[in-house]
Amino acid sequence: MAIVIVTDTWEPKPALYLFIFVSSLLSLFLAPYFSKSPSKTLSLFDAGSVSPPFLRFQRSFLFAYSLASVIEGLGSIFGDFEYVQHGIGREGMALSLSAGSAASLFVGSFLGVLFDVIGQRKSCMFFYALHLFVGIMKGVTKTPNSWTSISLALASSSLSFSFEAWMVHEHEKLGFRQDLLNTTFWLMTFFGSASLIGSQVFANLLMRNAEKGIVNISLSASLLAMISIIYIRNSWSGGQLSSTIGNYRASFSALILSDKKIWLLAWAQACLHFSVVIFWTLWAPIIVADGREVYLAMLYPSFVGSQMLGSTIVPWLLNGPLSLYMEDCLAYAFVAAGVALSIVAYDYQEVGFLVGLFCIFHACIGMALPSLARLRTMYVPNEFRGGMISLSLGPANAAILIVLIQGGYYQNLENSTILAVAAFGLFSAGVCIYYLKKWSKQPQRSWHKS
C-alpha cells in the first residue's frame, strides 16, 4: 500500500523518474520497428494493420480498466496513514487487514466461479459497487473499519479476474484475432500502472486537510465508480453465455482440476499474488528500518513506473530480436523477482540499493502479469477463466492471513522471514513455468480458434 503523507528527508533523484518515463516511451514507440511479427500489432500507436472496430473496442476497454485502476488506487492509497490518523494502533491495523484477508480467502476465492456462471460483466459492476459502498461508508463514519477493509479486499479479488475474463469474452464474441490479445494484455498492465500513479497525483491534490482530504478522496472514488457503471452499461450489452452451477462444476472438474498444467499456472499465480501483497505490506517498514529517514511518498511512483516499464518489455521479448517463448519470459521474470526479494531478506541494504531492488522486482511483475494472462488464454477455456484465477488465489490469501496474524498481530514472524518465503514462492513459480513448457507437447496450444 502507498503512504502519501510523510515528513522524512531522503528522496530519489529526479533522474530515476526521467529514466523510467523516457525508457517507457522509447519502448512503446520503437518496439514495432524491431518486431519480427508480420502483424506488427505491438503498440497502441501502431494502428496500421488492425481493424478500426478492434481499436475502438480495445481503447474503450482500456479506458474502463484505467478508471477501475484509478478507483482501486484511491481506495488503498493511504495505507497505514489512515489508521494512524484515527489513533488505531498496530494490533487494530492487523485485525482490520486480517478481516479483509479472511474475506478474500473465504468469499473472494469463489467469486470467479460465481461470475463465470452469471456473467463477467456483472463482476465488473460488482467491483464498482463495492467501491461505491466504501466511499459512502467512509463519508458517513469518517474512520476505517472492518467493513471497509472487507469491501476493499473483495473489490481487489474481483479486479484480479473480472476485467481480464470480461475482455477475453468480448474479444472472442466480436471475432477478433487471438494474437491481438497479446497487445491488450500488456497494455492493461501499462495503463493500469499509469492509472495508479495518476490516482496518487489526484489524491495529493485533494489532500489539503488530512481529515477532509480522506473524505474527499473517498467521495471522488464513489463518483468515478458511478460514472464507470453508467459507462459500462451504455457501452456493452449484458448478454453472455452462462450455465448452471451443476454443469459448471462438472465441466470445471473435468477440464481444469484434472489438468496438471493448469495446476502449475495456478500455483504461479498464487506465488505472484502473495509476493506482491507482501511487498506492499512491508516495503515502508523495511526502508525506514534502523531509523532511516526517507520521503516514502516519492518512492511509490518509481515502483509503479517500473512496473509500467516492465510491461513494455514483453513485446520486445516475444516478437523482438530474441523471440522468446512466453514460458521463458515468465520463468526469467519470476527468478529475477525472487533474487531481488532474496537480497532484501538477507540484509537490509542502504536505501538507494533497496529502491533499485524494489524497482527490479516491479519491472519483473510488469513482465509477469501479461505473460500469465496470455498463458491462461492458451490453456484455460474462457468460460472457466474467472473461477480458475480466483480459486488459484486461495492458497496465497491463506498465507497472507497467517502472516497478518502471526507477524502483524502476535509479532512472531520477522520481516526477513516473510520476504524469504515470498522469494521462495517466486522461485517455485519459475520452476512450475519451466515444467509447464516441458510438459506441453505443443507450447502454443490454445482452447480458442486462431
Steps between C-alpha positions, in 0.01 A plus 500: 500500500618856432556752777429845364587745778828471693763749612824306458805630318645247250357503150603347167678709242283648223713310249326178610158629394644638178665167419178303557289747300737525203569126495128421499434741212793371295389143560145582387600683184794287387366150562300477171809586295699211646218249495531173313123455510332547159201676658716761680217549751726577793424856589197712567647750257546246218146473369565442131447123488202455731136571430326815629236292684771327700670830583169645619438194712852495644509868585152495648595205721833655603314817600264298723792305647696818565206647688484183709872528576461863607215401732704211641794734558284756677357226721839379624726801461525597866625174643587530869455878500121483518516268801759715678296814428212353702715362783482133401807308615694209353266235638192682370654534157593132495149394603336722241728378222453141620124541464551606140739213434254252651227636273730456200569141607151379588293713259731648238640159404157399367394824337657396170290183494183697572559758228610238248145371532302825516725714275838675533351838409311479828825438687632834368182668621546325835851648527367853446209442739737398779706818458182704491401341832846568651487865393158549656607314814810715547301815432257405778729346763821690405706219656640174357331185630473130427214546255700735280799265519282203401340692212836618366641147525204355308533777242868414451409131466243592235747723314751214479278305259195700393634738237734244344226236473247753372738642239595157366134402474412817309810459282389148407138599449594776256722264301834680527828318438650317797848647451358846574441391859876519561495874443192556714642302791821701533316826436271410792804482727646818351186711532407346834837600644479848348154540652632404845755781474223733384287404799779609736542831319124557519496408870782739580310783332200429724709455813505856632359405837563148632150417626308679224740367240425138586127564471543691173707221349244239604217705350703546181547124476124455541431752225742326264335167585159638407637641173661164420176310565312729263777477239505118500121474490485732199804363314456123527201272483428271791464179304746223587503124491419347837437156648359343811719444802471123454613503138776747581631288787508183291676671209740683732601175667551325167687776314676700773559289811621201301757697297840512668615787277221721633605408855847630418352825367283532812798458733700760305209744528469438875874558558490821299199630693656414836828674418327818379277526809796433730703768326234769543456398863870511592678739265464810721614332828797349317616827348473700825664224707761613755354850506589589141326809370331468162239686294285191459241680287761561230576129464153378406510649145842347437377152595181515295687672216743208495202270460390710201846466350499125559172462310648673194787247497260212427455568124878539463560157651222321313520660154827691508854384419496226767157353412473304827219268596243644741599237756866602483419868556285414799754264657777761470273766653415279799864411566615864474222616734589221746868602496406863574288401802765251617763773522264719702416209731868419554605848605343845531709688245547876476195688375612561141584134447168392652313732267686353204410145607135596545494660154642180350236300687221713354644491150484121525140521622419715196641224279328217688142631509434512122699181444286308749184642342610378156587154632154477656355569156707215360411241766174605673161501324343847507193390692716390796755783506351694792458191716851379425653838596301556819545144626874515429527798735357298789838360622655847471218659701534230765874567528438876517250451782756296696764769445266776618402312815838352593714786374276804536299419812712256702834615352630145479641538148790720394469705181806324360334161551183611323699639207702179478178300473376734226832461312483122531148510360621696197780251439250214521276686254792518257549124534128448433519700179807300394307176541196653334703547184666160538169316536332682212550310180365804314615816685264722304189291564181698539143416588386766259487539127782698338 
